[in-house]
Amino acid sequence: QQQVKQSPQSLIVQKGGISIINCAYENTAFDYFPWYQQFPGKGPALLIAIRPDVSEKKEGRFTISFNKSAKQFSLHIMDSQPGDSATYFCAASVTGGGNKLTFGTGTQLKVEL
Amino acid sequence: EAGVAQSPRYKIIEKRQSVAFWCNPISGHATLYWYQQILGQGPKLLIQFQNNGVVDDSQLPKDRFSAERLKGVDSTLKIQPAKLEDSAVYLCASSPAGTGELFFGEGSRLTVL
């Protein structure tokens, strides 16, 4: 199974709130889990990534939580800002398998003032 | 450092016509990918090149899509003849050797009427 399931499809958060996006995967061979951010008219850009040897990774206001046994990972955006309004994609790949990313379906985040 | 360059940014064609997209990856990146992103969905891999060679084209509709990578640098993706369902953004990405990080271009938006 190569699918990566992502939820929710859309999310509205108040400025200063926490945005949470969840993903689940089936392929236990996946060993690289990045999150990409995409603004309208632009290509996706890497935001943060994690490998399964750690359960959490934090970079600034962005945190990935990883649950290997549940085959789930999530993105938390703390102190959400209007500039964070974008579409977020989770993805997964197998190192040594060509690093071909399998993307989730995306979450459209809107941060309101 | 210059990013991934793609052209044209927008193209409108009639069904059964042909179209070609061009990509110039980041200098020194050995791996090049073409992804198809249909509106409201995550990017889907079409083809992956490592230098001149094709690594994976299993999801490329070969009856109408073709791609090549010239001298291990630039790449072109061609669609002939186009169908209505080919309307999408075609994203080119490149990756340096030994990493899982993909750098995406801004994409070429195709509308088939």
PDB file of C-alpha atoms in Angstrom:
ATOM      1  CA  GLN A   1       0.000   0.000   0.000  1.00  0.00           C
ATOM      2  CA  GLN A   2       1.533   3.274  -1.133  1.00  0.00           C
ATOM      3  CA  GLN A   3      -1.283   5.538   0.033  1.00  0.00           C
ATOM      4  CA  VAL A   4      -0.886   8.312   2.579  1.00  0.00           C
ATOM      5  CA  LYS A   5      -4.175   9.481   4.090  1.00  0.00           C
ATOM      6  CA  GLN A   6      -4.420  13.066   5.306  1.00  0.00           C
ATOM      7  CA  SER A   7      -7.022  14.905   7.362  1.00  0.00           C
ATOM      8  CA  PRO A   8      -8.711  17.295   7.644  1.00  0.00           C
ATOM      9  CA  GLN A   9      -9.241  18.518   4.108  1.00  0.00           C
ATOM     10  CA  SER A  10      -9.577  22.092   5.342  1.00  0.00           C
ATOM     11  CA  LEU A  11      -8.967  23.879   8.606  1.00  0.00           C
ATOM     12  CA  ILE A  12      -9.765  27.340   9.951  1.00  0.00           C
ATOM     13  CA  VAL A  13      -7.820  28.514  12.991  1.00  0.00           C
ATOM     14  CA  GLN A  14      -7.771  31.791  14.847  1.00  0.00           C
ATOM     15  CA  LYS A  15      -4.545  33.763  14.973  1.00  0.00           C
ATOM     16  CA  GLY A  16      -2.437  32.517  17.857  1.00  0.00           C
ATOM     17  CA  GLY A  17      -4.135  29.129  17.926  1.00  0.00           C
ATOM     18  CA  ILE A  18      -2.736  25.678  17.247  1.00  0.00           C
ATOM     19  CA  SER A  19      -3.207  24.031  13.854  1.00  0.00           C
ATOM     20  CA  ILE A  20      -3.091  20.234  13.774  1.00  0.00           C
ATOM     21  CA  ILE A  21      -2.985  18.117  10.619  1.00  0.00           C
ATOM     22  CA  ASN A  22      -2.885  14.337  10.692  1.00  0.00           C
ATOM     23  CA  CYS A  23      -1.579  11.671   8.333  1.00  0.00           C
ATOM     24  CA  ALA A  24      -1.621   7.895   8.309  1.00  0.00           C
ATOM     25  CA  TYR A  25       0.269   5.414   6.165  1.00  0.00           C
ATOM     26  CA  GLU A  26       0.238   1.678   5.488  1.00  0.00           C
ATOM     27  CA  ASN A  27       3.621   0.923   3.961  1.00  0.00           C
ATOM     28  CA  THR A  28       5.958   0.013   6.820  1.00  0.00           C
ATOM     29  CA  ALA A  29       8.944   0.469   4.503  1.00  0.00           C
ATOM     30  CA  PHE A  30       8.450   4.237   4.546  1.00  0.00           C
ATOM     31  CA  ASP A  31      11.271   5.804   6.526  1.00  0.00           C
ATOM     32  CA  TYR A  32      11.162   9.500   5.650  1.00  0.00           C
ATOM     33  CA  PHE A  33       8.167  11.699   6.432  1.00  0.00           C
ATOM     34  CA  PRO A  34       8.289  15.318   5.258  1.00  0.00           C
ATOM     35  CA  TRP A  35       5.694  18.040   5.356  1.00  0.00           C
ATOM     36  CA  TYR A  36       5.456  20.444   2.440  1.00  0.00           C
ATOM     37  CA  GLN A  37       3.846  23.881   2.383  1.00  0.00           C
ATOM     38  CA  GLN A  38       2.325  25.222  -0.817  1.00  0.00           C
ATOM     39  CA  PHE A  39       1.108  28.753  -1.503  1.00  0.00           C
ATOM     40  CA  PRO A  40      -1.204  29.465  -4.462  1.00  0.00           C
ATOM     41  CA  GLY A  41       0.674  29.537  -7.742  1.00  0.00           C
ATOM     42  CA  LYS A  42       3.845  28.159  -6.176  1.00  0.00           C
ATOM     43  CA  GLY A  43       5.415  24.735  -5.948  1.00  0.00           C
ATOM     44  CA  PRO A  44       5.502  22.826  -2.657  1.00  0.00           C
ATOM     45  CA  ALA A  45       8.384  23.725  -0.334  1.00  0.00           C
ATOM     46  CA  LEU A  46       9.804  21.530   2.400  1.00  0.00           C
ATOM     47  CA  LEU A  47       8.721  22.689   5.840  1.00  0.00           C
ATOM     48  CA  ILE A  48       9.988  20.015   8.211  1.00  0.00           C
ATOM     49  CA  ALA A  49      10.748  16.297   8.044  1.00  0.00           C
ATOM     50  CA  ILE A  50      11.205  13.369  10.411  1.00  0.00           C
ATOM     51  CA  ARG A  51      12.623   9.862  10.334  1.00  0.00           C
ATOM     52  CA  PRO A  52      11.093   7.065  12.442  1.00  0.00           C
ATOM     53  CA  ASP A  53      13.974   6.853  14.901  1.00  0.00           C
ATOM     54  CA  VAL A  54      12.520   9.835  16.804  1.00  0.00           C
ATOM     55  CA  SER A  55       8.986  10.503  18.012  1.00  0.00           C
ATOM     56  CA  GLU A  56       9.043  14.269  17.731  1.00  0.00           C
ATOM     57  CA  LYS A  57      10.885  17.009  15.879  1.00  0.00           C
ATOM     58  CA  LYS A  58      10.485  20.707  16.453  1.00  0.00           C
ATOM     59  CA  GLU A  59      11.601  23.606  14.299  1.00  0.00           C
ATOM     60  CA  GLY A  60      10.424  26.972  15.505  1.00  0.00           C
ATOM     61  CA  ARG A  61       6.615  26.969  15.618  1.00  0.00           C
ATOM     62  CA  PHE A  62       6.381  23.711  13.648  1.00  0.00           C
ATOM     63  CA  THR A  63       6.436  20.275  15.291  1.00  0.00           C
ATOM     64  CA  ILE A  64       6.077  16.798  13.819  1.00  0.00           C
ATOM     65  CA  SER A  65       4.795  14.072  16.124  1.00  0.00           C
ATOM     66  CA  PHE A  66       5.424  10.515  14.928  1.00  0.00           C
ATOM     67  CA  ASN A  67       3.776   7.310  16.173  1.00  0.00           C
ATOM     68  CA  LYS A  68       5.456   4.345  14.529  1.00  0.00           C
ATOM     69  CA  SER A  69       3.218   1.671  16.060  1.00  0.00           C
ATOM     70  CA  ALA A  70       0.076   3.459  14.896  1.00  0.00           C
ATOM     71  CA  LYS A  71       1.645   4.384  11.555  1.00  0.00           C
ATOM     72  CA  GLN A  72       0.578   7.973  12.033  1.00  0.00           C
ATOM     73  CA  PHE A  73       2.270  11.340  12.065  1.00  0.00           C
ATOM     74  CA  SER A  74       1.014  14.848  12.536  1.00  0.00           C
ATOM     75  CA  LEU A  75       2.018  18.473  12.052  1.00  0.00           C
ATOM     76  CA  HIS A  76       1.404  20.994  14.793  1.00  0.00           C
ATOM     77  CA  ILE A  77       1.685  24.701  14.064  1.00  0.00           C
ATOM     78  CA  MET A  78       1.886  26.697  17.279  1.00  0.00           C
ATOM     79  CA  ASP A  79       0.878  30.357  17.483  1.00  0.00           C
ATOM     80  CA  SER A  80      -0.623  30.153  13.990  1.00  0.00           C
ATOM     81  CA  GLN A  81      -0.280  33.329  11.924  1.00  0.00           C
ATOM     82  CA  PRO A  82      -2.171  34.613   8.861  1.00  0.00           C
ATOM     83  CA  GLY A  83       1.043  34.089   6.868  1.00  0.00           C
ATOM     84  CA  ASP A  84       0.726  30.363   7.591  1.00  0.00           C
ATOM     85  CA  SER A  85      -2.420  30.238   5.448  1.00  0.00           C
ATOM     86  CA  ALA A  86      -1.488  27.732   2.735  1.00  0.00           C
ATOM     87  CA  THR A  87      -2.021  24.132   1.687  1.00  0.00           C
ATOM     88  CA  TYR A  88      -0.029  21.563   3.648  1.00  0.00           C
ATOM     89  CA  PHE A  89       0.894  18.150   2.317  1.00  0.00           C
ATOM     90  CA  CYS A  90       2.294  15.249   4.249  1.00  0.00           C
ATOM     91  CA  ALA A  91       4.403  12.797   2.317  1.00  0.00           C
ATOM     92  CA  ALA A  92       6.392   9.622   2.763  1.00  0.00           C
ATOM     93  CA  SER A  93       9.180   7.831   0.967  1.00  0.00           C
ATOM     94  CA  VAL A  94      11.581   4.931   1.212  1.00  0.00           C
ATOM     95  CA  THR A  95      15.245   5.858   1.463  1.00  0.00           C
ATOM     96  CA  GLY A  96      17.112   4.000  -1.228  1.00  0.00           C
ATOM     97  CA  GLY A  97      13.897   3.547  -3.142  1.00  0.00           C
ATOM     98  CA  GLY A  98      14.666   6.587  -5.228  1.00  0.00           C
ATOM     99  CA  ASN A  99      13.250   8.943  -2.592  1.00  0.00           C
ATOM    100  CA  LYS A 100       9.986   9.001  -4.501  1.00  0.00           C
ATOM    101  CA  LEU A 101       7.531  10.939  -2.403  1.00  0.00           C
ATOM    102  CA  THR A 102       3.968   9.719  -1.997  1.00  0.00           C
ATOM    103  CA  PHE A 103       1.854  12.714  -1.042  1.00  0.00           C
ATOM    104  CA  GLY A 104      -1.298  13.027   1.006  1.00  0.00           C
ATOM    105  CA  THR A 105      -4.307  14.838  -0.411  1.00  0.00           C
ATOM    106  CA  GLY A 106      -3.520  18.140   1.276  1.00  0.00           C
ATOM    107  CA  THR A 107      -5.026  20.365   3.967  1.00  0.00           C
ATOM    108  CA  GLN A 108      -6.033  23.904   3.175  1.00  0.00           C
ATOM    109  CA  LEU A 109      -5.283  25.992   6.261  1.00  0.00           C
ATOM    110  CA  LYS A 110      -6.728  29.432   6.822  1.00  0.00           C
ATOM    111  CA  VAL A 111      -5.627  31.475   9.809  1.00  0.00           C
ATOM    112  CA  GLU A 112      -8.059  34.231  10.650  1.00  0.00           C
ATOM    113  CA  LEU A 113      -7.325  37.453  12.509  1.00  0.00           C
TER     114      LEU A 113
ATOM    115  CA  GLU B   1      21.223  29.642  -5.589  1.00  0.00           C
ATOM    116  CA  ALA B   2      18.768  29.541  -8.484  1.00  0.00           C
ATOM    117  CA  GLY B   3      15.738  27.341  -8.004  1.00  0.00           C
ATOM    118  CA  VAL B   4      14.077  24.882 -10.351  1.00  0.00           C
ATOM    119  CA  ALA B   5      12.959  26.704 -13.494  1.00  0.00           C
ATOM    120  CA  GLN B   6       9.904  25.642 -15.480  1.00  0.00           C
ATOM    121  CA  SER B   7       8.235  26.948 -18.605  1.00  0.00           C
ATOM    122  CA  PRO B   8       5.717  27.793 -19.789  1.00  0.00           C
ATOM    123  CA  ARG B   9       3.879  28.753 -16.606  1.00  0.00           C
ATOM    124  CA  TYR B  10       0.483  28.499 -18.301  1.00  0.00           C
ATOM    125  CA  LYS B  11      -0.767  26.707 -21.381  1.00  0.00           C
ATOM    126  CA  ILE B  12      -4.258  26.333 -22.818  1.00  0.00           C
ATOM    127  CA  ILE B  13      -4.831  23.820 -25.611  1.00  0.00           C
ATOM    128  CA  GLU B  14      -7.668  21.963 -27.286  1.00  0.00           C
ATOM    129  CA  LYS B  15      -8.045  18.254 -26.656  1.00  0.00           C
ATOM    130  CA  ARG B  16      -6.033  16.068 -29.031  1.00  0.00           C
ATOM    131  CA  GLN B  17      -3.397  18.796 -29.412  1.00  0.00           C
ATOM    132  CA  SER B  18       0.140  18.386 -28.130  1.00  0.00           C
ATOM    133  CA  VAL B  19       2.085  20.308 -25.508  1.00  0.00           C
ATOM    134  CA  ALA B  20       5.602  20.283 -24.102  1.00  0.00           C
ATOM    135  CA  PHE B  21       6.933  21.478 -20.774  1.00  0.00           C
ATOM    136  CA  TRP B  22      10.532  22.284 -19.964  1.00  0.00           C
ATOM    137  CA  CYS B  23      12.424  22.024 -16.698  1.00  0.00           C
ATOM    138  CA  ASN B  24      15.873  23.178 -15.637  1.00  0.00           C
ATOM    139  CA  PRO B  25      16.812  21.676 -12.272  1.00  0.00           C
ATOM    140  CA  ILE B  26      19.061  23.126  -9.618  1.00  0.00           C
ATOM    141  CA  SER B  27      22.675  22.873 -10.713  1.00  0.00           C
ATOM    142  CA  GLY B  28      24.319  19.690  -9.528  1.00  0.00           C
ATOM    143  CA  HIS B  29      21.105  17.861  -8.666  1.00  0.00           C
ATOM    144  CA  ALA B  30      21.351  14.382 -10.132  1.00  0.00           C
ATOM    145  CA  THR B  31      17.735  13.379  -9.618  1.00  0.00           C
ATOM    146  CA  LEU B  32      14.828  14.972 -11.454  1.00  0.00           C
ATOM    147  CA  TYR B  33      11.120  14.271 -11.008  1.00  0.00           C
ATOM    148  CA  TRP B  34       7.956  15.194 -12.855  1.00  0.00           C
ATOM    149  CA  TYR B  35       4.783  15.274 -10.777  1.00  0.00           C
ATOM    150  CA  GLN B  36       1.193  15.862 -11.855  1.00  0.00           C
ATOM    151  CA  GLN B  37      -0.993  17.855  -9.462  1.00  0.00           C
ATOM    152  CA  ILE B  38      -4.707  17.855 -10.229  1.00  0.00           C
ATOM    153  CA  LEU B  39      -6.697  20.615  -8.529  1.00  0.00           C
ATOM    154  CA  GLY B  40      -7.469  19.717  -4.938  1.00  0.00           C
ATOM    155  CA  GLN B  41      -5.130  16.723  -4.859  1.00  0.00           C
ATOM    156  CA  GLY B  42      -1.595  15.986  -3.813  1.00  0.00           C
ATOM    157  CA  PRO B  43       1.160  15.713  -6.409  1.00  0.00           C
ATOM    158  CA  LYS B  44       1.452  12.333  -8.123  1.00  0.00           C
ATOM    159  CA  LEU B  45       4.782  11.098  -9.468  1.00  0.00           C
ATOM    160  CA  LEU B  46       4.899  10.620 -13.238  1.00  0.00           C
ATOM    161  CA  ILE B  47       8.568   9.907 -13.836  1.00  0.00           C
ATOM    162  CA  GLN B  48      11.926  10.005 -12.066  1.00  0.00           C
ATOM    163  CA  PHE B  49      15.336  10.426 -13.696  1.00  0.00           C
ATOM    164  CA  GLN B  50      18.736   9.759 -12.189  1.00  0.00           C
ATOM    165  CA  ASN B  51      21.184  11.664 -14.394  1.00  0.00           C
ATOM    166  CA  ASN B  52      20.183  10.585 -17.941  1.00  0.00           C
ATOM    167  CA  GLY B  53      18.428   7.397 -17.010  1.00  0.00           C
ATOM    168  CA  VAL B  54      14.828   6.675 -16.079  1.00  0.00           C
ATOM    169  CA  VAL B  55      14.494   5.255 -12.558  1.00  0.00           C
ATOM    170  CA  ASP B  56      10.715   4.959 -12.412  1.00  0.00           C
ATOM    171  CA  ASP B  57       8.083   5.664 -15.036  1.00  0.00           C
ATOM    172  CA  SER B  58       5.507   3.188 -13.807  1.00  0.00           C
ATOM    173  CA  GLN B  59       2.795   5.846 -13.436  1.00  0.00           C
ATOM    174  CA  LEU B  60       3.472   7.631 -16.714  1.00  0.00           C
ATOM    175  CA  PRO B  61       0.663   7.083 -19.270  1.00  0.00           C
ATOM    176  CA  LYS B  62       3.071   6.068 -21.981  1.00  0.00           C
ATOM    177  CA  ASP B  63       0.483   6.031 -24.751  1.00  0.00           C
ATOM    178  CA  ARG B  64       0.349   9.830 -24.578  1.00  0.00           C
ATOM    179  CA  PHE B  65       3.078  11.068 -22.246  1.00  0.00           C
ATOM    180  CA  SER B  66       6.803  11.045 -22.897  1.00  0.00           C
ATOM    181  CA  ALA B  67       9.749  12.587 -21.116  1.00  0.00           C
ATOM    182  CA  GLU B  68      13.441  12.892 -21.619  1.00  0.00           C
ATOM    183  CA  ARG B  69      16.363  14.377 -19.751  1.00  0.00           C
ATOM    184  CA  LEU B  70      18.944  15.941 -21.987  1.00  0.00           C
ATOM    185  CA  LYS B  71      22.572  15.309 -21.026  1.00  0.00           C
ATOM    186  CA  GLY B  72      21.522  14.740 -17.439  1.00  0.00           C
ATOM    187  CA  VAL B  73      20.410  18.340 -16.957  1.00  0.00           C
ATOM    188  CA  ASP B  74      17.276  19.832 -18.553  1.00  0.00           C
ATOM    189  CA  SER B  75      14.150  17.777 -19.058  1.00  0.00           C
ATOM    190  CA  THR B  76      11.056  17.974 -21.224  1.00  0.00           C
ATOM    191  CA  LEU B  77       7.667  16.408 -20.650  1.00  0.00           C
ATOM    192  CA  LYS B  78       5.405  15.995 -23.664  1.00  0.00           C
ATOM    193  CA  ILE B  79       1.735  15.137 -23.928  1.00  0.00           C
ATOM    194  CA  GLN B  80       0.349  14.025 -27.278  1.00  0.00           C
ATOM    195  CA  PRO B  81      -2.584  13.883 -27.776  1.00  0.00           C
ATOM    196  CA  ALA B  82      -3.938  15.710 -24.734  1.00  0.00           C
ATOM    197  CA  LYS B  83      -7.162  14.695 -23.032  1.00  0.00           C
ATOM    198  CA  LEU B  84      -9.480  16.768 -20.862  1.00  0.00           C
ATOM    199  CA  GLU B  85      -8.326  14.858 -17.761  1.00  0.00           C
ATOM    200  CA  ASP B  86      -4.741  16.014 -18.354  1.00  0.00           C
ATOM    201  CA  SER B  87      -5.708  19.462 -17.066  1.00  0.00           C
ATOM    202  CA  ALA B  88      -3.391  19.878 -14.082  1.00  0.00           C
ATOM    203  CA  VAL B  89      -0.252  21.560 -12.829  1.00  0.00           C
ATOM    204  CA  TYR B  90       2.903  19.770 -13.900  1.00  0.00           C
ATOM    205  CA  LEU B  91       5.577  20.145 -11.275  1.00  0.00           C
ATOM    206  CA  CYS B  92       9.255  19.517 -11.823  1.00  0.00           C
ATOM    207  CA  ALA B  93      11.460  18.803  -8.820  1.00  0.00           C
ATOM    208  CA  SER B  94      15.118  18.030  -8.322  1.00  0.00           C
ATOM    209  CA  SER B  95      17.046  16.509  -5.475  1.00  0.00           C
ATOM    210  CA  PRO B  96      20.711  16.375  -4.558  1.00  0.00           C
ATOM    211  CA  ALA B  97      22.272  12.953  -4.219  1.00  0.00           C
ATOM    212  CA  GLY B  98      21.943  11.282  -0.845  1.00  0.00           C
ATOM    213  CA  THR B  99      19.054  13.345   0.486  1.00  0.00           C
ATOM    214  CA  GLY B 100      15.325  12.906   0.476  1.00  0.00           C
ATOM    215  CA  GLU B 101      14.604  16.600   0.027  1.00  0.00           C
ATOM    216  CA  LEU B 102      12.892  17.588  -3.195  1.00  0.00           C
ATOM    217  CA  PHE B 103      13.030  21.154  -4.475  1.00  0.00           C
ATOM    218  CA  PHE B 104      10.032  22.019  -6.614  1.00  0.00           C
ATOM    219  CA  GLY B 105       9.586  24.529  -9.386  1.00  0.00           C
ATOM    220  CA  GLU B 106       6.507  26.745  -9.582  1.00  0.00           C
ATOM    221  CA  GLY B 107       4.845  24.409 -12.053  1.00  0.00           C
ATOM    222  CA  SER B 108       3.264  24.600 -15.472  1.00  0.00           C
ATOM    223  CA  ARG B 109      -0.512  24.886 -15.411  1.00  0.00           C
ATOM    224  CA  LEU B 110      -2.192  23.071 -18.310  1.00  0.00           C
ATOM    225  CA  THR B 111      -5.814  23.595 -19.276  1.00  0.00           C
ATOM    226  CA  VAL B 112      -7.238  21.258 -21.910  1.00  0.00           C
ATOM    227  CA  LEU B 113     -10.500  22.464 -23.509  1.00  0.00           C
TER     228      LEU B 113
END
